[in-house]
Short mmCIF file of C-alpha atoms in Angstrom, two decimals:
data_model
loop_
_atom_site.label_atom_id
_atom_site.label_comp_id
_atom_site.label_asym_id
_atom_site.label_seq_id
_atom_site.Cartn_x
_atom_site.Cartn_y
_atom_site.Cartn_z
CA MET A 30 -24.09 -32.42 -83.87
CA PRO A 31 -26.79 -31.25 -81.45
CA THR A 32 -27.66 -33.64 -78.62
CA PRO A 33 -31.09 -35.22 -79.12
CA VAL A 34 -33.23 -34.65 -76.02
CA ILE A 35 -36.72 -35.35 -74.75
CA LEU A 36 -38.15 -33.33 -71.88
CA ASP A 37 -40.76 -34.81 -69.56
CA VAL A 38 -42.47 -31.92 -67.79
CA ASP A 39 -45.25 -30.71 -65.50
CA THR A 40 -45.05 -27.09 -66.71
CA GLY A 41 -44.70 -25.11 -64.15
CA VAL A 42 -42.75 -21.85 -64.10
CA ASP A 43 -39.39 -23.56 -63.79
CA ASP A 44 -40.29 -26.15 -66.43
CA ALA A 45 -41.16 -23.24 -68.72
CA CYS A 46 -37.67 -21.82 -68.13
CA ALA A 47 -36.23 -25.22 -69.04
CA LEU A 48 -38.36 -25.47 -72.18
CA LEU A 49 -37.11 -22.07 -73.32
CA LEU A 50 -33.51 -23.27 -73.04
CA ALA A 51 -34.14 -26.65 -74.66
CA GLY A 52 -36.20 -25.18 -77.47
CA LEU A 53 -33.78 -22.39 -78.34
CA HIS A 54 -30.23 -23.62 -77.72
CA PRO A 55 -28.45 -24.70 -80.93
CA GLU A 56 -26.58 -27.56 -79.20
CA LEU A 57 -29.83 -29.35 -78.34
CA ASP A 58 -32.17 -31.14 -80.72
CA LEU A 59 -35.50 -31.16 -78.89
CA ARG A 60 -37.25 -34.22 -80.32
CA ALA A 61 -40.38 -34.33 -78.12
CA VAL A 62 -41.96 -33.13 -74.88
CA THR A 63 -44.10 -35.38 -72.73
CA CYS A 64 -46.44 -34.09 -70.03
CA VAL A 65 -47.44 -35.43 -66.63
CA GLY A 66 -49.62 -34.11 -63.84
CA GLY A 67 -47.58 -32.44 -61.12
CA ASN A 68 -47.15 -28.71 -60.60
CA ALA A 69 -50.59 -28.34 -62.19
CA PRO A 70 -53.29 -30.72 -63.43
CA LEU A 71 -52.47 -32.43 -66.73
CA PRO A 72 -54.66 -30.27 -69.05
CA ASP A 73 -52.96 -27.13 -67.70
CA VAL A 74 -49.54 -28.72 -68.11
CA VAL A 75 -50.23 -29.52 -71.77
CA ARG A 76 -51.55 -26.02 -72.49
CA ASN A 77 -48.61 -24.37 -70.74
CA THR A 78 -46.11 -26.53 -72.60
CA LEU A 79 -47.64 -25.72 -75.98
CA THR A 80 -47.66 -22.03 -75.05
CA VAL A 81 -43.92 -22.00 -74.30
CA LEU A 82 -43.01 -23.88 -77.47
CA GLN A 83 -45.17 -21.56 -79.57
CA ALA A 84 -43.41 -18.55 -78.03
CA CYS A 85 -40.12 -20.14 -79.07
CA GLY A 86 -41.33 -20.79 -82.60
CA ARG A 87 -41.11 -24.53 -81.92
CA GLY A 88 -44.52 -25.72 -82.99
CA ASP A 89 -42.66 -28.52 -84.77
CA VAL A 90 -41.97 -30.32 -81.47
CA PRO A 91 -44.59 -32.98 -80.64
CA VAL A 92 -46.20 -32.61 -77.22
CA ALA A 93 -48.10 -35.53 -75.72
CA ALA A 94 -50.19 -35.91 -72.57
CA GLY A 95 -49.34 -38.78 -70.26
CA ALA A 96 -50.23 -39.77 -66.72
CA SER A 97 -52.60 -37.47 -64.85
CA HIS A 98 -52.06 -39.22 -61.49
CA PRO A 99 -49.14 -40.84 -59.66
CA LEU A 100 -48.85 -44.61 -59.63
CA LEU A 101 -50.27 -44.88 -56.11
CA GLU A 102 -50.59 -41.45 -54.50
CA ARG A 103 -53.36 -38.91 -54.88
CA PRO A 104 -52.14 -35.97 -56.98
CA VAL A 105 -51.06 -32.86 -55.07
CA ASP A 106 -50.35 -29.83 -57.26
CA ALA A 107 -48.11 -26.82 -56.57
CA ARG A 108 -50.27 -23.99 -57.88
CA HIS A 109 -49.60 -22.12 -54.64
CA VAL A 110 -46.08 -21.67 -56.06
CA HIS A 111 -46.69 -21.52 -59.82
CA GLY A 112 -50.00 -19.66 -60.06
CA ASP A 113 -53.59 -20.72 -60.66
CA ASP A 114 -52.87 -21.71 -64.28
CA GLY A 115 -49.60 -23.37 -63.29
CA MET A 116 -47.47 -20.89 -65.24
CA ALA A 117 -47.40 -17.48 -63.56
CA ASP A 118 -50.96 -16.37 -64.52
CA LEU A 119 -49.54 -14.29 -67.37
CA GLY A 120 -52.80 -14.23 -69.33
CA TRP A 121 -51.26 -15.41 -72.60
CA PRO A 122 -53.74 -16.52 -75.28
CA ALA A 123 -54.43 -20.19 -75.81
CA PRO A 124 -51.76 -21.82 -77.99
CA THR A 125 -52.51 -22.55 -81.63
CA PRO A 126 -50.74 -25.93 -81.96
CA ALA A 127 -52.58 -29.00 -80.75
CA ALA A 128 -51.18 -31.80 -78.64
CA ASP A 129 -50.01 -34.99 -80.32
CA PRO A 130 -52.77 -37.63 -80.18
CA ARG A 131 -50.39 -40.31 -78.90
CA HIS A 132 -50.04 -41.09 -75.21
CA ALA A 133 -46.81 -39.75 -73.77
CA VAL A 134 -45.44 -43.24 -73.16
CA ASP A 135 -45.97 -44.17 -76.81
CA LEU A 136 -44.30 -40.97 -77.97
CA LEU A 137 -41.37 -41.63 -75.64
CA ARG A 138 -41.02 -45.15 -76.98
CA GLN A 139 -41.07 -44.11 -80.62
CA VAL A 140 -38.60 -41.23 -80.28
CA VAL A 141 -36.20 -43.28 -78.12
CA ASP A 142 -36.29 -46.20 -80.56
CA GLU A 143 -35.78 -43.97 -83.60
CA ALA A 144 -32.80 -42.20 -82.04
CA HIS A 145 -31.25 -45.51 -81.03
CA ALA A 146 -31.71 -46.93 -84.53
CA ALA A 147 -29.97 -43.85 -85.96
CA GLY A 148 -26.99 -44.43 -83.68
CA ASP A 149 -27.54 -41.24 -81.66
CA PRO A 150 -29.31 -42.25 -78.42
CA VAL A 151 -31.54 -39.66 -76.82
CA THR A 152 -30.93 -37.92 -73.50
CA LEU A 153 -34.12 -37.97 -71.45
CA VAL A 154 -34.59 -35.00 -69.09
CA PRO A 155 -37.46 -35.59 -66.64
CA LEU A 156 -38.31 -32.36 -64.80
CA ALA A 157 -41.42 -33.65 -63.08
CA PRO A 158 -42.76 -36.65 -61.20
CA MET A 159 -41.42 -39.62 -63.16
CA THR A 160 -44.71 -41.45 -63.67
CA ASN A 161 -44.43 -41.46 -67.48
CA VAL A 162 -40.84 -42.68 -67.37
CA ALA A 163 -41.69 -45.45 -64.90
CA LEU A 164 -44.53 -46.59 -67.17
CA LEU A 165 -42.10 -46.71 -70.10
CA ALA A 166 -39.70 -48.81 -68.03
CA ARG A 167 -42.43 -51.28 -67.11
CA MET A 168 -44.35 -51.42 -70.39
CA TYR A 169 -41.46 -51.23 -72.85
CA PRO A 170 -38.25 -52.23 -71.04
CA GLU A 171 -36.42 -52.78 -74.33
CA SER A 172 -37.07 -49.16 -75.30
CA PHE A 173 -36.10 -47.88 -71.84
CA ALA A 174 -32.79 -49.70 -72.23
CA ARG A 175 -32.13 -47.70 -75.43
CA ILE A 176 -32.11 -44.34 -73.61
CA GLY A 177 -28.63 -42.87 -73.81
CA ARG A 178 -28.77 -41.00 -70.50
CA ILE A 179 -31.25 -39.66 -67.96
CA VAL A 180 -30.76 -36.26 -66.31
CA PHE A 181 -33.61 -35.73 -63.87
CA MET A 182 -34.59 -32.85 -61.65
CA GLY A 183 -35.60 -34.28 -58.33
CA GLY A 184 -34.56 -35.28 -54.87
CA GLY A 185 -31.71 -33.91 -52.87
CA ALA A 186 -28.81 -35.16 -50.82
CA MET A 187 -29.19 -32.55 -48.09
CA VAL A 188 -32.15 -30.34 -49.07
CA SER A 189 -35.93 -30.90 -49.24
CA ASN A 190 -39.03 -28.78 -49.87
CA ALA A 191 -42.37 -30.64 -50.15
CA THR A 192 -41.87 -32.06 -46.66
CA ALA A 193 -39.05 -31.90 -44.14
CA ALA A 194 -37.61 -34.98 -45.86
CA ALA A 195 -38.69 -34.98 -49.52
CA GLU A 196 -38.43 -32.91 -52.69
CA PHE A 197 -41.69 -32.29 -54.59
CA ASN A 198 -41.13 -34.33 -57.77
CA VAL A 199 -40.08 -37.47 -55.89
CA PHE A 200 -42.63 -36.91 -53.12
CA HIS A 201 -45.43 -36.66 -55.70
CA ASP A 202 -44.69 -40.16 -57.03
CA PRO A 203 -41.95 -41.91 -55.05
CA GLU A 204 -42.72 -45.31 -56.53
CA ALA A 205 -42.10 -43.93 -60.01
CA THR A 206 -38.66 -42.61 -59.07
CA ALA A 207 -37.80 -45.92 -57.42
CA VAL A 208 -38.87 -47.83 -60.54
CA VAL A 209 -36.79 -45.59 -62.81
CA LEU A 210 -33.66 -45.85 -60.65
CA ASP A 211 -33.93 -49.63 -60.47
CA ALA A 212 -34.59 -49.95 -64.21
CA SER A 213 -31.63 -47.69 -64.96
CA ALA A 214 -29.37 -49.95 -62.92
CA ASP A 215 -30.80 -53.08 -64.55
CA HIS A 216 -30.30 -51.72 -68.08
CA ASP A 217 -27.07 -49.78 -67.49
CA VAL A 218 -28.61 -46.39 -68.31
CA ALA A 219 -26.51 -43.56 -66.86
CA VAL A 220 -28.41 -41.27 -64.48
CA THR A 221 -27.63 -37.77 -63.22
CA MET A 222 -29.65 -36.37 -60.33
CA TYR A 223 -30.03 -32.58 -60.44
CA GLY A 224 -31.58 -32.05 -57.06
CA LEU A 225 -32.34 -29.29 -54.60
CA ASP A 226 -28.70 -29.13 -53.49
CA VAL A 227 -28.04 -27.11 -56.67
CA PHE A 228 -31.53 -26.18 -57.88
CA TYR A 229 -31.75 -22.72 -56.31
CA GLU A 230 -28.29 -21.42 -57.27
CA PRO A 231 -28.82 -20.20 -60.89
CA ARG A 232 -30.72 -16.94 -60.48
CA VAL A 233 -31.89 -14.18 -62.81
CA THR A 234 -32.45 -10.63 -61.59
CA LEU A 235 -35.35 -8.27 -62.17
CA GLU A 236 -32.95 -6.05 -64.10
CA ASP A 237 -32.22 -8.99 -66.40
CA ALA A 238 -35.97 -9.50 -66.77
CA ASP A 239 -36.44 -5.90 -67.89
CA GLY A 240 -33.89 -6.46 -70.64
CA LEU A 241 -35.65 -9.64 -71.76
CA ALA A 242 -39.03 -7.92 -71.83
CA ALA A 243 -37.68 -5.37 -74.30
CA LEU A 244 -36.80 -8.11 -76.83
CA ASP A 245 -40.33 -8.92 -78.05
CA GLU A 246 -44.03 -8.77 -77.19
CA ARG A 247 -45.13 -12.41 -77.45
CA GLY A 248 -41.86 -14.23 -77.89
CA PRO A 249 -39.36 -15.95 -75.62
CA GLY A 250 -38.07 -12.69 -74.15
CA ALA A 251 -41.46 -11.50 -72.96
CA LEU A 252 -42.34 -14.94 -71.61
CA ALA A 253 -39.02 -15.32 -69.79
CA ALA A 254 -39.40 -11.85 -68.27
CA GLY A 255 -42.90 -12.63 -67.05
CA LEU A 256 -41.75 -15.85 -65.41
CA VAL A 257 -38.86 -14.19 -63.59
CA ARG A 258 -41.01 -11.26 -62.42
CA PHE A 259 -43.73 -13.59 -61.14
CA MET A 260 -41.36 -15.73 -59.08
CA SER A 261 -39.57 -12.66 -57.74
CA ARG A 262 -42.90 -11.27 -56.53
CA ARG A 263 -44.00 -14.61 -55.14
CA PHE A 264 -40.91 -14.87 -52.95
CA HIS A 265 -40.44 -11.14 -52.29
CA ALA A 266 -36.99 -11.03 -53.88
CA ASP A 267 -35.14 -9.04 -56.52
CA SER A 268 -34.21 -12.21 -58.41
CA ALA A 269 -35.63 -15.65 -59.14
CA THR A 270 -34.26 -19.12 -59.62
CA ILE A 271 -34.64 -20.62 -63.09
CA GLY A 272 -34.97 -24.01 -61.41
CA ASP A 273 -35.42 -26.88 -63.85
CA ALA A 274 -33.53 -25.00 -66.55
CA GLY A 275 -30.36 -25.93 -64.69
CA ALA A 276 -30.90 -29.62 -65.46
CA VAL A 277 -31.09 -28.77 -69.17
CA ALA A 278 -28.07 -26.50 -68.85
CA VAL A 279 -25.83 -29.27 -67.54
CA VAL A 280 -26.58 -31.31 -70.66
CA ILE A 281 -25.11 -28.41 -72.64
CA ASP A 282 -22.35 -27.47 -70.19
CA PRO A 283 -21.56 -30.41 -67.89
CA ASP A 284 -18.54 -28.64 -66.40
CA ALA A 285 -20.89 -26.14 -64.73
CA VAL A 286 -21.80 -28.74 -62.11
CA ARG A 287 -19.80 -31.02 -59.80
CA THR A 288 -21.25 -34.48 -59.43
CA GLU A 289 -20.27 -37.49 -57.39
CA ARG A 290 -21.22 -41.11 -58.18
CA LEU A 291 -23.22 -42.26 -55.15
CA PRO A 292 -25.71 -44.99 -54.24
CA VAL A 293 -29.29 -43.65 -54.15
CA ARG A 294 -32.52 -45.16 -52.85
CA VAL A 295 -36.03 -43.75 -52.46
CA GLU A 296 -37.79 -44.07 -49.12
CA LEU A 297 -41.23 -45.59 -49.75
CA ALA A 298 -42.45 -46.55 -46.30
CA GLY A 299 -41.42 -43.93 -43.74
CA THR A 300 -44.20 -42.00 -42.01
CA TRP A 301 -42.20 -38.78 -41.97
CA THR A 302 -39.68 -39.56 -44.70
CA ARG A 303 -41.69 -41.03 -47.59
CA GLY A 304 -40.29 -39.73 -50.87
CA ARG A 305 -36.84 -38.88 -49.55
CA THR A 306 -33.88 -39.70 -51.78
CA ILE A 307 -31.43 -41.55 -49.56
CA VAL A 308 -28.05 -40.50 -50.94
CA ASP A 309 -25.34 -42.67 -49.40
CA THR A 310 -22.22 -40.55 -48.95
CA ARG A 311 -20.29 -43.10 -46.88
CA ASP A 312 -16.97 -44.56 -47.92
CA TRP A 313 -17.88 -48.07 -49.00
CA SER A 314 -14.24 -49.09 -49.26
CA GLY A 315 -14.33 -49.60 -45.50
CA ASP A 316 -16.07 -52.34 -43.51
CA LEU A 317 -19.82 -51.73 -43.82
CA ASP A 318 -20.89 -55.35 -43.81
CA HIS A 319 -22.87 -54.62 -40.66
CA ASP A 320 -25.35 -52.53 -42.71
CA PRO A 321 -28.31 -54.88 -43.26
CA HIS A 322 -29.45 -52.92 -46.33
CA GLY A 323 -26.21 -53.25 -48.24
CA LEU A 324 -25.22 -51.08 -51.17
CA ALA A 325 -28.07 -49.47 -53.14
CA HIS A 326 -28.70 -50.99 -56.55
CA ALA A 327 -28.70 -47.62 -58.34
CA GLN A 328 -25.46 -45.66 -58.70
CA VAL A 329 -26.25 -42.06 -59.61
CA ASP A 330 -24.16 -39.02 -60.55
CA VAL A 331 -25.50 -36.66 -57.88
CA ALA A 332 -25.07 -32.92 -58.45
CA LEU A 333 -23.57 -31.41 -55.30
CA GLU A 334 -22.16 -28.05 -56.44
CA ILE A 335 -22.96 -25.71 -59.34
CA ASP A 336 -21.66 -22.50 -60.84
CA GLY A 337 -24.97 -20.69 -60.59
CA PRO A 338 -23.95 -17.47 -62.38
CA ARG A 339 -22.51 -19.49 -65.28
CA VAL A 340 -25.77 -21.38 -65.74
CA ALA A 341 -27.82 -18.19 -65.44
CA ARG A 342 -25.67 -16.55 -68.14
CA LEU A 343 -26.17 -19.55 -70.43
CA TRP A 344 -29.94 -19.29 -70.02
CA LEU A 345 -30.01 -15.52 -70.50
CA ASP A 346 -27.75 -15.61 -73.56
CA THR A 347 -29.89 -18.34 -75.13
CA VAL A 348 -33.16 -16.48 -74.61
CA ARG A 349 -31.63 -13.22 -75.89
CA ALA A 350 -30.29 -14.91 -79.02
CA GLY A 351 -33.60 -16.56 -79.84
CA ARG A 352 -33.49 -19.08 -82.61
#
C-alpha cells in the first residue's frame, strides 16, 4: 500500500521538485499539503503549490495556508534564490483550484487523526520552516503524537547556508524546530533530518531538462524542466540540485541515504550561531559527565551520506512516467 504523506512547504523551486515527486510517485499517497511563509511570502507559496499540483493533475489534494511569520523572528524570504514569484518566474497562469479554507494546522490535525484511526499513520515531510508543525505540537499534542514519522529538510551536521552557522529553514524559525524536536522526543515520534550534508548531491542536468521539456507543454515535464533550467542559470552551472525532493525520495527509497542516530539541539541564543543544529557526533559510551549540557533530549536519524545519482534517477523516472 502507498505510504500516506503530508508535505509542509514554502514553495520554492526545490519544494516544487519535491511536490512533483510526492504527487506523481505511485508508492506515496499524498493526503494534504500545508503552506508556510519562508522562501516566499505565504500568498505566493500557496499559489505556487497549487500550480505544481495542477500541473501534476492532483487538484484532489487539499492545500491550506498556515503561518505567515515565524514564532518570534521577522520573516526573511529567499526570493534572491527562487525568483521574484518564489518559483523560477516561469510565467505560468494562475492555478484553477482554490486553497482549502481550513488553517494549515487544522488540516494537519484532521489528516493525521484520520490516518491514525485507519491504522496507517501518516509520514509528515516538512520542507520549510517548521512553524506550522510547532503550532500543531503545542495546540494539539495528542494529534502530534499520532504522526507516524517526521522526515524534515533542514539543518546540517557540517554544512550551513543562511549564515556561517545555520541552514535557512531552521534559521528562519529556530524556535519552531526546537519545539518540534522536543515534542518528537516527548511523544516518541521518529525523526529523520535530511540536511545540507546531503541536500546538494542529487542533481539533474540541462540535458535531462531538455528531455523533460519535450514531454508536455503545461504538465509536470515542462514544469520540471523550467525549474532545473532556472536553477542552472542562477548558479551558472550545467546542472541543478533538486533539493527538497531528496527528503521525499528517502521516504520511497530509504536505502539511498545513510543515517546515524545522533543527539540534536537547536542553538537559540548565540549571536553568530542562532539557528544552528548542534549535531552531537561524540561517543557517549565514554565518560562525558563533565559536559554540563548532558545528552540532548532529541535523538534524530541524521542523513550523512546519499547516493545522489540514484535519487536523481528516481525523480527523473517519476516525472517522465507521470501519473
